[in-house]
Amino acid sequence: MNLRDVIAISKGEILTPQLSADAEIFSGCCADLMSDVLAYSRPQAVLLTGLINPQVVRTAQVADVRAIVFAHDKQPPPETLAIAVQENIFLIRSPMSMYELSGKLYAAGLRSCDADERA
Amino acid sequence: MNAPRPPTEQEKFGRHRPLTDRDAHEINRVEELSYDLKIHEIIAAEVVAIAPDAPLSDALDLLRLHRISGLPVVDEENLVGIISVEDILRALQNGEIHLPVKNYMSADPVSVRASDSIVEAIKIFTETGLGRLPVLNENKRLIGIITKGDITRGILRAVQHDYQEEEVRRYRASHLFEDIVSDRTTLVLRYAIQAGDFTHGGNASANIKRALLRLGANPQLARRCGIAAYEAEMNLIIHTAKGGVLKLEVESNEIVISAADDGPGIEDIQKVLQPGYSTASDQIRAMGFGAGMGLVNIQRTVDAMELKSAPGKGSKLIMRIAMSADDKKGAL
């Protein structure tokens, strides 16, 4: 799935207009626990989360997560945005809940990050 | 008797709409370059100009000779107009190619300053549809002409330069192990981690990951090391009294990451290795950490993990990641 599709499906607002939205997203991951992001995400994934602190972006960077969608229209602080731009991690703000976001993206064909491991 | 002539390119489009904040927002690397690069850096060194009293046929000859599409018109070093192929075509249509340039030029042309960023020229090009702009120095003297082609070439050159720089850095770093001969070469990177410093939490691990990629490690290996280092770094920030040292040692067949601190130490090592065991505060949990999964994660990620601790003295966590030939994309 293209990152532009993720933006459209999540009815998202782009928080990092400086970054290119031309990216392929391979899978999705939903977590409010940073250890779970590190353990279960895959490179080029999109992370759905309710956390907005700068560590979310740091975690995403270490785990090669490509984009983050903040649920419930939560606005991250400037530090979070600054690290994201520096590390080329695309940020999106969506009015949907994490549950709805996961459902919509999954229905559109985006598979779960850890789908391979359980298969 | 002259029929009223149609407006020239410059007159027709003029200069209008300023750049809005919203426009200014849409910046990426190429756009960044359009702010970094100055006009004088990308324009041709020589400028061909013509006098206002010269016949239009001379202007046409100059355009042909230099294979360009427009000429600045200069009167005693002062820019007085610009004459383009389109203007000359109009003169040809009217059978007036013998008339002086000043009859068909666009007077008072829009110009840019040599010290401006190329974005100024881009703005004028998009706003006006003009094809070329005269470039003036600080004394208002003409020093060149800028075209859209100059901008494209200038940006392409700069982007290529960026790319080559990263390649060269990566090349130099990845040959470290080949270029330095010893019985055993070890590269050690050390990072001091402050207790409670959430603002910079993860910076050391990010740098470790970047360093490994520059050394030529494949992305999967760099990611595994980044994950292990990050969990260890957050542990130093969350659980130590005075912080500690995160260390990366790169050898020819193995990467060793260690996190050492001098207190408070761990009472029961078996307990902290249990998934979900945590002593973290609610504040730390609210940030998405401290759920008791860090060490479990590290264990999953690395090939061997060893945790040593003496209560009241300190702890040391050692993580080893073996490197296969596959992992060594470069010399690593």
Tab-separated table of C-alpha atoms in Angstrom:
chain	number	residue	atom	x	y	z
A	1	MET	CA	0.000	0.000	0.000
A	2	ASN	CA	1.216	3.480	-0.805
A	3	LEU	CA	1.681	6.034	1.979
A	4	ARG	CA	-0.762	8.300	0.116
A	5	ASP	CA	-3.414	5.579	0.505
A	6	VAL	CA	-2.756	5.452	4.246
A	7	ILE	CA	-3.279	9.227	4.438
A	8	ALA	CA	-6.532	9.001	2.473
A	9	ILE	CA	-7.947	6.005	4.355
A	10	SER	CA	-7.116	7.473	7.773
A	11	LYS	CA	-8.659	10.810	6.678
A	12	GLY	CA	-5.341	12.050	8.006
A	13	GLU	CA	-3.744	15.431	8.197
A	14	ILE	CA	-0.075	15.503	7.138
A	15	LEU	CA	2.103	16.821	9.989
A	16	THR	CA	5.397	16.636	8.094
A	17	PRO	CA	4.742	18.391	4.759
A	18	GLN	CA	8.511	18.722	4.310
A	19	LEU	CA	8.811	14.968	3.745
A	20	SER	CA	7.914	13.045	0.630
A	21	ALA	CA	4.731	10.975	0.780
A	22	ASP	CA	5.981	8.734	-2.007
A	23	ALA	CA	6.713	5.574	-0.043
A	24	GLU	CA	5.547	1.999	-0.057
A	25	ILE	CA	4.120	0.738	3.244
A	26	PHE	CA	4.468	-3.030	3.677
A	27	SER	CA	2.553	-3.638	6.909
A	28	GLY	CA	0.841	-2.107	9.897
A	29	CYS	CA	1.456	-2.181	13.646
A	30	CYS	CA	-0.645	-0.821	16.468
A	31	ALA	CA	1.000	-0.122	19.845
A	32	ASP	CA	1.180	2.206	22.811
A	33	LEU	CA	4.085	0.279	24.248
A	34	MET	CA	7.454	1.093	22.738
A	35	SER	CA	8.885	-2.362	23.434
A	36	ASP	CA	6.054	-3.792	21.332
A	37	VAL	CA	6.989	-1.522	18.453
A	38	LEU	CA	10.565	-2.781	18.657
A	39	ALA	CA	9.483	-6.406	19.019
A	40	TYR	CA	6.692	-6.689	16.467
A	41	SER	CA	7.115	-3.978	13.841
A	42	ARG	CA	8.796	-4.611	10.521
A	43	PRO	CA	10.813	-2.316	8.281
A	44	GLN	CA	8.655	0.011	6.123
A	45	ALA	CA	5.656	-0.374	8.425
A	46	VAL	CA	3.123	2.210	9.520
A	47	LEU	CA	2.682	2.573	13.292
A	48	LEU	CA	-0.724	3.492	14.739
A	49	THR	CA	-0.398	4.906	18.227
A	50	GLY	CA	-1.938	7.098	20.879
A	51	LEU	CA	1.437	8.312	22.173
A	52	ILE	CA	2.847	11.614	20.916
A	53	ASN	CA	6.151	12.087	22.807
A	54	PRO	CA	9.479	12.327	20.920
A	55	GLN	CA	10.412	8.759	21.978
A	56	VAL	CA	7.735	7.435	19.641
A	57	VAL	CA	9.688	8.810	16.689
A	58	ARG	CA	13.024	7.611	18.128
A	59	THR	CA	11.527	4.145	18.536
A	60	ALA	CA	10.148	4.265	14.998
A	61	GLN	CA	13.533	5.277	13.657
A	62	VAL	CA	15.385	2.468	15.405
A	63	ALA	CA	12.784	-0.037	14.184
A	64	ASP	CA	12.769	1.328	10.578
A	65	VAL	CA	9.083	2.280	10.843
A	66	ARG	CA	8.296	4.511	7.838
A	67	ALA	CA	5.249	6.460	9.050
A	68	ILE	CA	3.230	7.087	12.227
A	69	VAL	CA	-0.509	7.793	12.485
A	70	PHE	CA	-1.606	9.483	15.717
A	71	ALA	CA	-5.150	8.457	16.612
A	72	HIS	CA	-7.903	10.691	18.051
A	73	ASP	CA	-6.457	13.812	16.389
A	74	LYS	CA	-3.695	14.059	18.990
A	75	GLN	CA	-1.210	16.810	18.126
A	76	PRO	CA	2.411	15.876	18.930
A	77	PRO	CA	4.700	18.538	20.478
A	78	PRO	CA	7.248	20.415	18.305
A	79	GLU	CA	10.144	18.170	19.497
A	80	THR	CA	8.375	15.132	18.092
A	81	LEU	CA	7.873	16.863	14.736
A	82	ALA	CA	11.493	18.044	14.646
A	83	ILE	CA	12.960	14.556	15.132
A	84	ALA	CA	10.559	13.130	12.555
A	85	VAL	CA	11.656	15.609	9.906
A	86	GLN	CA	15.321	15.011	10.732
A	87	GLU	CA	14.962	11.229	10.575
A	88	ASN	CA	12.561	11.167	7.615
A	89	ILE	CA	9.635	9.581	9.419
A	90	PHE	CA	6.280	10.665	8.030
A	91	LEU	CA	3.700	11.819	10.603
A	92	ILE	CA	-0.069	11.806	10.146
A	93	ARG	CA	-2.855	12.898	12.517
A	94	SER	CA	-6.183	11.113	12.172
A	95	PRO	CA	-9.540	11.810	13.828
A	96	MET	CA	-10.205	8.029	14.012
A	97	SER	CA	-9.608	5.731	16.974
A	98	MET	CA	-6.838	3.112	16.826
A	99	TYR	CA	-9.516	0.444	16.489
A	100	GLU	CA	-11.142	2.127	13.512
A	101	LEU	CA	-7.805	2.949	11.907
A	102	SER	CA	-6.642	-0.673	12.162
A	103	GLY	CA	-9.927	-1.939	10.770
A	104	LYS	CA	-9.992	0.432	7.791
A	105	LEU	CA	-6.354	-0.169	6.854
A	106	TYR	CA	-6.651	-3.936	7.288
A	107	ALA	CA	-9.801	-4.009	5.172
A	108	ALA	CA	-7.949	-2.059	2.488
A	109	GLY	CA	-5.368	-4.855	2.310
A	110	LEU	CA	-2.620	-3.716	4.689
A	111	ARG	CA	-1.467	-6.789	6.593
A	112	SER	CA	-0.260	-6.997	10.178
A	113	CYS	CA	3.462	-6.638	10.892
A	114	ASP	CA	3.770	-10.004	12.606
A	115	ALA	CA	1.528	-11.907	10.166
A	116	ASP	CA	4.481	-13.885	8.765
A	117	GLU	CA	5.616	-15.154	12.147
A	118	ARG	CA	2.254	-16.709	12.985
A	119	ALA	CA	1.706	-18.139	9.508
B	1	MET	CA	2.721	54.786	-38.940
B	2	ASN	CA	2.985	52.038	-36.378
B	3	ALA	CA	0.015	49.907	-35.363
B	4	PRO	CA	-0.201	49.549	-31.519
B	5	ARG	CA	1.941	46.517	-30.735
B	6	PRO	CA	0.657	43.638	-28.612
B	7	PRO	CA	2.013	43.485	-25.049
B	8	THR	CA	5.410	41.841	-24.602
B	9	GLU	CA	5.934	38.804	-22.414
B	10	GLN	CA	7.051	40.973	-19.486
B	11	GLU	CA	4.192	43.440	-19.851
B	12	LYS	CA	1.577	40.759	-20.213
B	13	PHE	CA	2.433	38.793	-17.096
B	14	GLY	CA	4.151	41.319	-14.820
B	15	ARG	CA	4.836	40.444	-11.215
B	16	HIS	CA	2.053	39.637	-8.818
B	17	ARG	CA	1.084	37.086	-6.090
B	18	PRO	CA	3.573	36.915	-3.206
B	19	LEU	CA	4.521	33.543	-1.733
B	20	THR	CA	2.083	32.607	1.046
B	21	ASP	CA	2.966	30.857	4.318
B	22	ARG	CA	1.227	27.778	3.016
B	23	ASP	CA	3.437	27.699	-0.082
B	24	ALA	CA	6.483	28.183	2.083
B	25	HIS	CA	5.473	25.140	4.114
B	26	GLU	CA	5.806	22.634	1.320
B	27	ILE	CA	9.525	22.111	1.532
B	28	ASN	CA	11.551	19.031	0.716
B	29	ARG	CA	15.219	18.534	-0.058
B	30	VAL	CA	15.046	20.025	-3.536
B	31	GLU	CA	13.159	22.965	-2.147
B	32	GLU	CA	15.677	23.211	0.674
B	33	LEU	CA	18.370	23.458	-1.997
B	34	SER	CA	16.424	26.220	-3.705
B	35	TYR	CA	16.926	28.227	-0.516
B	36	ASP	CA	20.557	27.187	-0.002
B	37	LEU	CA	21.768	27.778	-3.551
B	38	LYS	CA	22.378	31.381	-4.524
B	39	ILE	CA	21.664	32.666	-8.008
B	40	HIS	CA	25.304	33.647	-8.691
B	41	GLU	CA	26.344	30.048	-7.985
B	42	ILE	CA	24.347	28.576	-10.839
B	43	ILE	CA	24.374	31.122	-13.669
B	44	ALA	CA	26.801	31.121	-16.606
B	45	ALA	CA	29.934	33.198	-16.054
B	46	GLU	CA	29.640	35.107	-19.341
B	47	VAL	CA	26.773	37.301	-20.349
B	48	VAL	CA	25.929	38.259	-23.921
B	49	ALA	CA	24.105	41.591	-24.211
B	50	ILE	CA	23.034	44.019	-26.927
B	51	ALA	CA	22.680	47.792	-27.151
B	52	PRO	CA	19.198	49.370	-27.460
B	53	ASP	CA	20.080	51.073	-30.751
B	54	ALA	CA	21.401	47.921	-32.430
B	55	PRO	CA	19.123	46.505	-35.147
B	56	LEU	CA	16.886	43.574	-34.262
B	57	SER	CA	18.657	41.546	-36.959
B	58	ASP	CA	21.882	41.777	-34.860
B	59	ALA	CA	19.963	40.497	-31.859
B	60	LEU	CA	18.723	37.568	-33.924
B	61	ASP	CA	22.301	36.789	-35.038
B	62	LEU	CA	23.504	36.795	-31.415
B	63	LEU	CA	20.662	34.499	-30.322
B	64	ARG	CA	21.531	32.077	-33.142
B	65	LEU	CA	25.269	32.220	-32.512
B	66	HIS	CA	24.972	31.526	-28.774
B	67	ARG	CA	21.932	29.260	-29.117
B	68	ILE	CA	19.983	31.209	-26.518
B	69	SER	CA	16.413	32.453	-26.437
B	70	GLY	CA	16.737	35.925	-24.972
B	71	LEU	CA	19.191	38.812	-24.551
B	72	PRO	CA	19.496	41.596	-21.986
B	73	VAL	CA	19.563	45.057	-23.488
B	74	VAL	CA	22.264	47.200	-21.912
B	75	ASP	CA	22.852	50.931	-22.316
B	76	GLU	CA	26.194	52.077	-20.866
B	77	GLU	CA	26.259	49.221	-18.370
B	78	ASN	CA	22.661	49.844	-17.272
B	79	LEU	CA	20.055	47.197	-17.916
B	80	VAL	CA	17.257	48.847	-19.888
B	81	GLY	CA	15.316	45.904	-21.272
B	82	ILE	CA	15.196	42.364	-22.466
B	83	ILE	CA	14.631	41.031	-25.975
B	84	SER	CA	13.427	37.501	-26.580
B	85	VAL	CA	12.945	35.214	-29.587
B	86	GLU	CA	9.218	35.869	-29.275
B	87	ASP	CA	9.767	39.632	-29.562
B	88	ILE	CA	11.928	39.129	-32.665
B	89	LEU	CA	9.314	36.822	-34.215
B	90	ARG	CA	6.773	39.604	-33.834
B	91	ALA	CA	9.172	42.017	-35.541
B	92	LEU	CA	9.666	39.517	-38.382
B	93	GLN	CA	5.907	39.130	-38.784
B	94	ASN	CA	5.592	42.899	-39.052
B	95	GLY	CA	8.547	43.077	-41.455
B	96	GLU	CA	10.408	45.295	-38.979
B	97	ILE	CA	13.555	43.282	-38.308
B	98	HIS	CA	15.649	46.311	-39.395
B	99	LEU	CA	14.320	48.487	-36.536
B	100	PRO	CA	16.358	49.048	-33.366
B	101	VAL	CA	16.060	46.603	-30.497
B	102	LYS	CA	14.496	49.225	-28.208
B	103	ASN	CA	11.326	49.249	-30.345
B	104	TYR	CA	10.504	45.642	-29.527
B	105	MET	CA	12.234	44.956	-26.197
B	106	SER	CA	10.424	44.688	-22.878
B	107	ALA	CA	11.519	47.775	-20.986
B	108	ASP	CA	12.105	47.767	-17.197
B	109	PRO	CA	12.342	43.996	-16.988
B	110	VAL	CA	11.764	42.120	-13.747
B	111	SER	CA	15.225	41.207	-12.413
B	112	VAL	CA	16.756	39.276	-9.534
B	113	ARG	CA	19.821	39.916	-7.398
B	114	ALA	CA	22.896	37.700	-7.666
B	115	SER	CA	22.881	37.180	-3.900
B	116	ASP	CA	19.243	35.982	-3.833
B	117	SER	CA	18.392	32.322	-3.317
B	118	ILE	CA	17.299	30.599	-6.489
B	119	VAL	CA	13.854	30.276	-4.889
B	120	GLU	CA	13.348	34.001	-5.665
B	121	ALA	CA	13.833	33.248	-9.351
B	122	ILE	CA	11.595	30.159	-9.125
B	123	LYS	CA	8.846	32.257	-7.547
B	124	ILE	CA	9.011	34.823	-10.361
B	125	PHE	CA	9.105	32.114	-13.032
B	126	THR	CA	5.995	30.421	-11.650
B	127	GLU	CA	4.148	33.659	-11.002
B	128	THR	CA	4.846	35.302	-14.325
B	129	GLY	CA	5.493	32.569	-16.877
B	130	LEU	CA	8.651	34.430	-17.953
B	131	GLY	CA	11.447	32.374	-19.514
B	132	ARG	CA	14.529	34.268	-18.376
B	133	LEU	CA	15.466	36.914	-15.841
B	134	PRO	CA	18.378	39.357	-15.785
B	135	VAL	CA	20.651	39.032	-12.735
B	136	LEU	CA	22.029	42.225	-11.172
B	137	ASN	CA	24.856	42.660	-8.671
B	138	GLU	CA	24.666	44.928	-5.603
B	139	ASN	CA	25.543	47.952	-7.826
B	140	LYS	CA	22.576	47.174	-10.089
B	141	ARG	CA	24.941	46.141	-12.894
B	142	LEU	CA	23.984	43.236	-15.106
B	143	ILE	CA	26.142	40.174	-14.417
B	144	GLY	CA	24.129	37.436	-16.103
B	145	ILE	CA	20.855	35.831	-17.091
B	146	ILE	CA	19.060	33.038	-15.245
B	147	THR	CA	16.774	30.559	-17.029
B	148	LYS	CA	14.684	27.634	-15.766
B	149	GLY	CA	17.303	25.371	-17.336
B	150	ASP	CA	20.032	26.939	-15.142
B	151	ILE	CA	17.910	26.146	-12.064
B	152	THR	CA	17.320	22.520	-13.073
B	153	ARG	CA	21.012	21.985	-13.818
B	154	GLY	CA	22.067	23.734	-10.582
B	155	ILE	CA	19.769	21.597	-8.424
B	156	LEU	CA	20.712	18.365	-10.194
B	157	ARG	CA	24.386	19.140	-9.633
B	158	ALA	CA	23.808	19.845	-5.932
B	159	VAL	CA	21.706	16.708	-5.407
B	160	GLN	CA	24.370	14.612	-7.102
B	161	HIS	CA	26.970	16.243	-4.853
B	162	ASP	CA	24.934	15.335	-1.714
B	163	TYR	CA	24.647	11.771	-2.876
B	164	GLN	CA	28.348	11.460	-3.622
B	165	GLU	CA	29.270	12.858	-0.203
B	166	GLU	CA	27.267	10.185	1.613
B	167	GLU	CA	28.743	7.529	-0.709
B	168	VAL	CA	32.276	8.734	0.013
B	169	ARG	CA	31.618	8.761	3.772
B	170	ARG	CA	30.219	5.273	3.601
B	171	TYR	CA	33.096	4.099	1.427
B	172	ARG	CA	35.716	5.524	3.792
B	173	ALA	CA	34.059	4.044	6.865
B	174	SER	CA	33.457	0.635	5.321
B	175	HIS	CA	37.131	0.284	4.422
B	176	LEU	CA	38.242	0.955	7.960
B	177	PHE	CA	38.748	-2.702	8.709
B	178	GLU	CA	40.581	-3.388	5.466
B	179	ASP	CA	42.796	-0.331	5.533
B	180	ILE	CA	44.025	-0.717	9.091
B	181	VAL	CA	46.064	-3.858	9.546
B	182	SER	CA	46.434	-5.410	12.978
B	183	ASP	CA	46.035	-8.847	14.533
B	184	ARG	CA	42.722	-7.747	15.925
B	185	THR	CA	40.958	-4.480	15.081
B	186	THR	CA	38.140	-3.259	17.291
B	187	LEU	CA	36.111	-0.123	16.835
B	188	VAL	CA	34.647	1.193	20.097
B	189	LEU	CA	31.917	3.829	20.331
B	190	ARG	CA	31.048	5.120	23.814
B	191	TYR	CA	28.020	7.165	24.827
B	192	ALA	CA	27.384	8.720	28.259
B	193	ILE	CA	23.706	8.328	29.164
B	194	GLN	CA	22.153	10.636	31.777
B	195	ALA	CA	19.581	9.281	34.230
B	196	GLY	CA	16.112	10.707	33.619
B	197	ASP	CA	17.118	12.363	30.332
B	198	PHE	CA	14.072	11.460	28.275
B	199	THR	CA	14.604	14.406	25.952
B	200	HIS	CA	17.690	12.771	24.456
B	201	GLY	CA	16.520	9.224	25.063
B	202	GLY	CA	17.359	7.070	22.075
B	203	ASN	CA	19.884	9.475	20.540
B	204	ALA	CA	22.840	7.220	21.322
B	205	SER	CA	21.077	4.203	19.807
B	206	ALA	CA	20.167	6.231	16.732
B	207	ASN	CA	23.847	7.136	16.361
B	208	ILE	CA	24.877	3.510	16.835
B	209	LYS	CA	22.525	2.431	14.085
B	210	ARG	CA	23.752	5.173	11.762
B	211	ALA	CA	27.391	4.292	12.449
B	212	LEU	CA	26.784	0.630	11.605
B	213	LEU	CA	25.074	1.547	8.330
B	214	ARG	CA	28.024	3.778	7.424
B	215	LEU	CA	30.401	0.970	8.259
B	216	GLY	CA	28.604	-1.071	5.640
B	217	ALA	CA	26.475	-3.339	7.864
B	218	ASN	CA	23.292	-4.557	6.188
B	219	PRO	CA	20.072	-2.818	7.320
B	220	GLN	CA	18.722	-5.868	9.225
B	221	LEU	CA	21.862	-6.128	11.338
B	222	ALA	CA	21.876	-2.370	12.005
B	223	ARG	CA	18.211	-2.588	13.005
B	224	ARG	CA	18.804	-5.463	15.446
B	225	CYS	CA	21.695	-3.610	17.088
B	226	GLY	CA	19.594	-0.420	17.196
B	227	ILE	CA	16.732	-2.203	18.955
B	228	ALA	CA	18.955	-3.858	21.574
B	229	ALA	CA	20.876	-0.627	22.190
B	230	TYR	CA	17.656	1.376	22.470
B	231	GLU	CA	16.112	-0.884	25.114
B	232	ALA	CA	19.388	-0.820	27.055
B	233	GLU	CA	19.677	2.957	26.720
B	234	MET	CA	16.121	3.485	28.012
B	235	ASN	CA	16.906	1.177	30.952
B	236	LEU	CA	19.876	3.376	31.869
B	237	ILE	CA	17.671	6.475	31.673
B	238	ILE	CA	14.776	4.971	33.644
B	239	HIS	CA	16.383	2.762	36.259
B	240	THR	CA	19.799	4.107	37.229
B	241	ALA	CA	20.706	6.638	39.879
B	242	LYS	CA	23.333	8.515	37.850
B	243	GLY	CA	23.031	7.156	34.356
B	244	GLY	CA	25.698	5.017	32.759
B	245	VAL	CA	27.713	4.204	29.660
B	246	LEU	CA	26.425	2.600	26.494
B	247	LYS	CA	29.212	1.032	24.478
B	248	LEU	CA	29.368	-0.518	21.039
B	249	GLU	CA	32.342	-2.670	20.080
B	250	VAL	CA	32.642	-3.729	16.489
B	251	GLU	CA	34.978	-6.591	15.725
B	252	SER	CA	35.490	-8.473	12.511
B	253	ASN	CA	32.986	-11.234	13.346
B	254	GLU	CA	30.905	-9.906	16.205
B	255	ILE	CA	29.236	-6.814	17.606
B	256	VAL	CA	29.152	-6.376	21.368
B	257	ILE	CA	26.862	-3.776	22.926
B	258	SER	CA	27.124	-3.170	26.634
B	259	ALA	CA	25.311	-0.953	29.121
B	260	ALA	CA	27.053	-0.337	32.438
B	261	ASP	CA	25.987	1.716	35.431
B	262	ASP	CA	27.037	2.191	39.042
B	263	GLY	CA	23.765	1.800	40.821
B	264	PRO	CA	21.459	1.007	42.367
B	265	GLY	CA	21.959	-2.576	41.146
B	266	ILE	CA	19.426	-5.391	40.851
B	267	GLU	CA	18.229	-7.416	43.883
B	268	ASP	CA	16.875	-10.395	42.003
B	269	ILE	CA	18.149	-10.931	38.446
B	270	GLN	CA	15.764	-13.832	37.752
B	271	LYS	CA	12.826	-11.572	38.554
B	272	VAL	CA	13.825	-8.738	36.180
B	273	LEU	CA	14.180	-11.254	33.356
B	274	GLN	CA	10.512	-12.274	33.728
B	275	PRO	CA	8.272	-10.762	31.058
B	276	GLY	CA	6.118	-8.007	32.538
B	277	TYR	CA	8.122	-7.516	35.743
B	278	SER	CA	8.651	-3.808	36.207
B	279	THR	CA	9.484	-1.229	38.838
B	280	ALA	CA	8.843	1.741	36.555
B	281	SER	CA	6.675	4.667	37.678
B	282	ASP	CA	3.311	5.545	36.148
B	283	GLN	CA	4.903	8.596	34.551
B	284	ILE	CA	7.352	6.376	32.669
B	285	ARG	CA	4.595	3.959	31.696
B	286	ALA	CA	2.567	6.875	30.310
B	287	MET	CA	5.422	7.471	27.885
B	288	GLY	CA	5.151	3.956	26.538
B	289	PHE	CA	8.057	2.468	28.517
B	290	GLY	CA	8.563	0.457	31.662
B	291	ALA	CA	6.227	-2.422	30.891
B	292	GLY	CA	8.836	-4.983	31.802
B	293	MET	CA	9.499	-6.103	28.247
B	294	GLY	CA	12.862	-4.448	27.582
B	295	LEU	CA	15.155	-7.302	28.624
B	296	VAL	CA	12.818	-9.856	27.065
B	297	ASN	CA	13.020	-7.928	23.816
B	298	ILE	CA	16.798	-7.740	23.972
B	299	GLN	CA	17.009	-11.475	24.547
B	300	ARG	CA	14.871	-12.080	21.458
B	301	THR	CA	16.932	-9.714	19.337
B	302	VAL	CA	20.534	-10.586	20.155
B	303	ASP	CA	22.439	-13.887	19.933
B	304	ALA	CA	23.620	-13.873	23.540
B	305	MET	CA	22.786	-11.717	26.531
B	306	GLU	CA	24.420	-11.608	29.932
B	307	LEU	CA	23.242	-9.545	32.902
B	308	LYS	CA	25.481	-9.080	35.919
B	309	SER	CA	24.597	-6.995	38.942
B	310	ALA	CA	25.622	-6.339	42.510
B	311	PRO	CA	22.977	-4.618	44.664
B	312	GLY	CA	24.214	-1.206	45.801
B	313	LYS	CA	27.093	-1.280	43.307
B	314	GLY	CA	25.763	-1.428	39.776
B	315	SER	CA	24.815	-3.533	36.782
B	316	LYS	CA	26.300	-4.525	33.482
B	317	LEU	CA	24.345	-5.824	30.527
B	318	ILE	CA	26.318	-7.408	27.691
B	319	MET	CA	24.684	-8.188	24.367
B	320	ARG	CA	26.424	-10.067	21.567
B	321	ILE	CA	25.390	-10.193	17.936
B	322	ALA	CA	27.295	-12.489	15.613
B	323	MET	CA	28.004	-11.419	12.059
B	324	SER	CA	27.661	-13.777	9.154
B	325	ALA	CA	29.302	-13.106	5.789
B	326	ASP	CA	25.855	-11.925	4.708
B	327	ASP	CA	25.799	-9.176	7.291
B	328	LYS	CA	29.009	-7.726	5.998
B	329	LYS	CA	27.840	-5.794	3.037
B	330	GLY	CA	30.943	-3.619	3.170
B	331	ALA	CA	34.072	-4.499	5.070
B	332	LEU	CA	32.072	-5.104	8.238
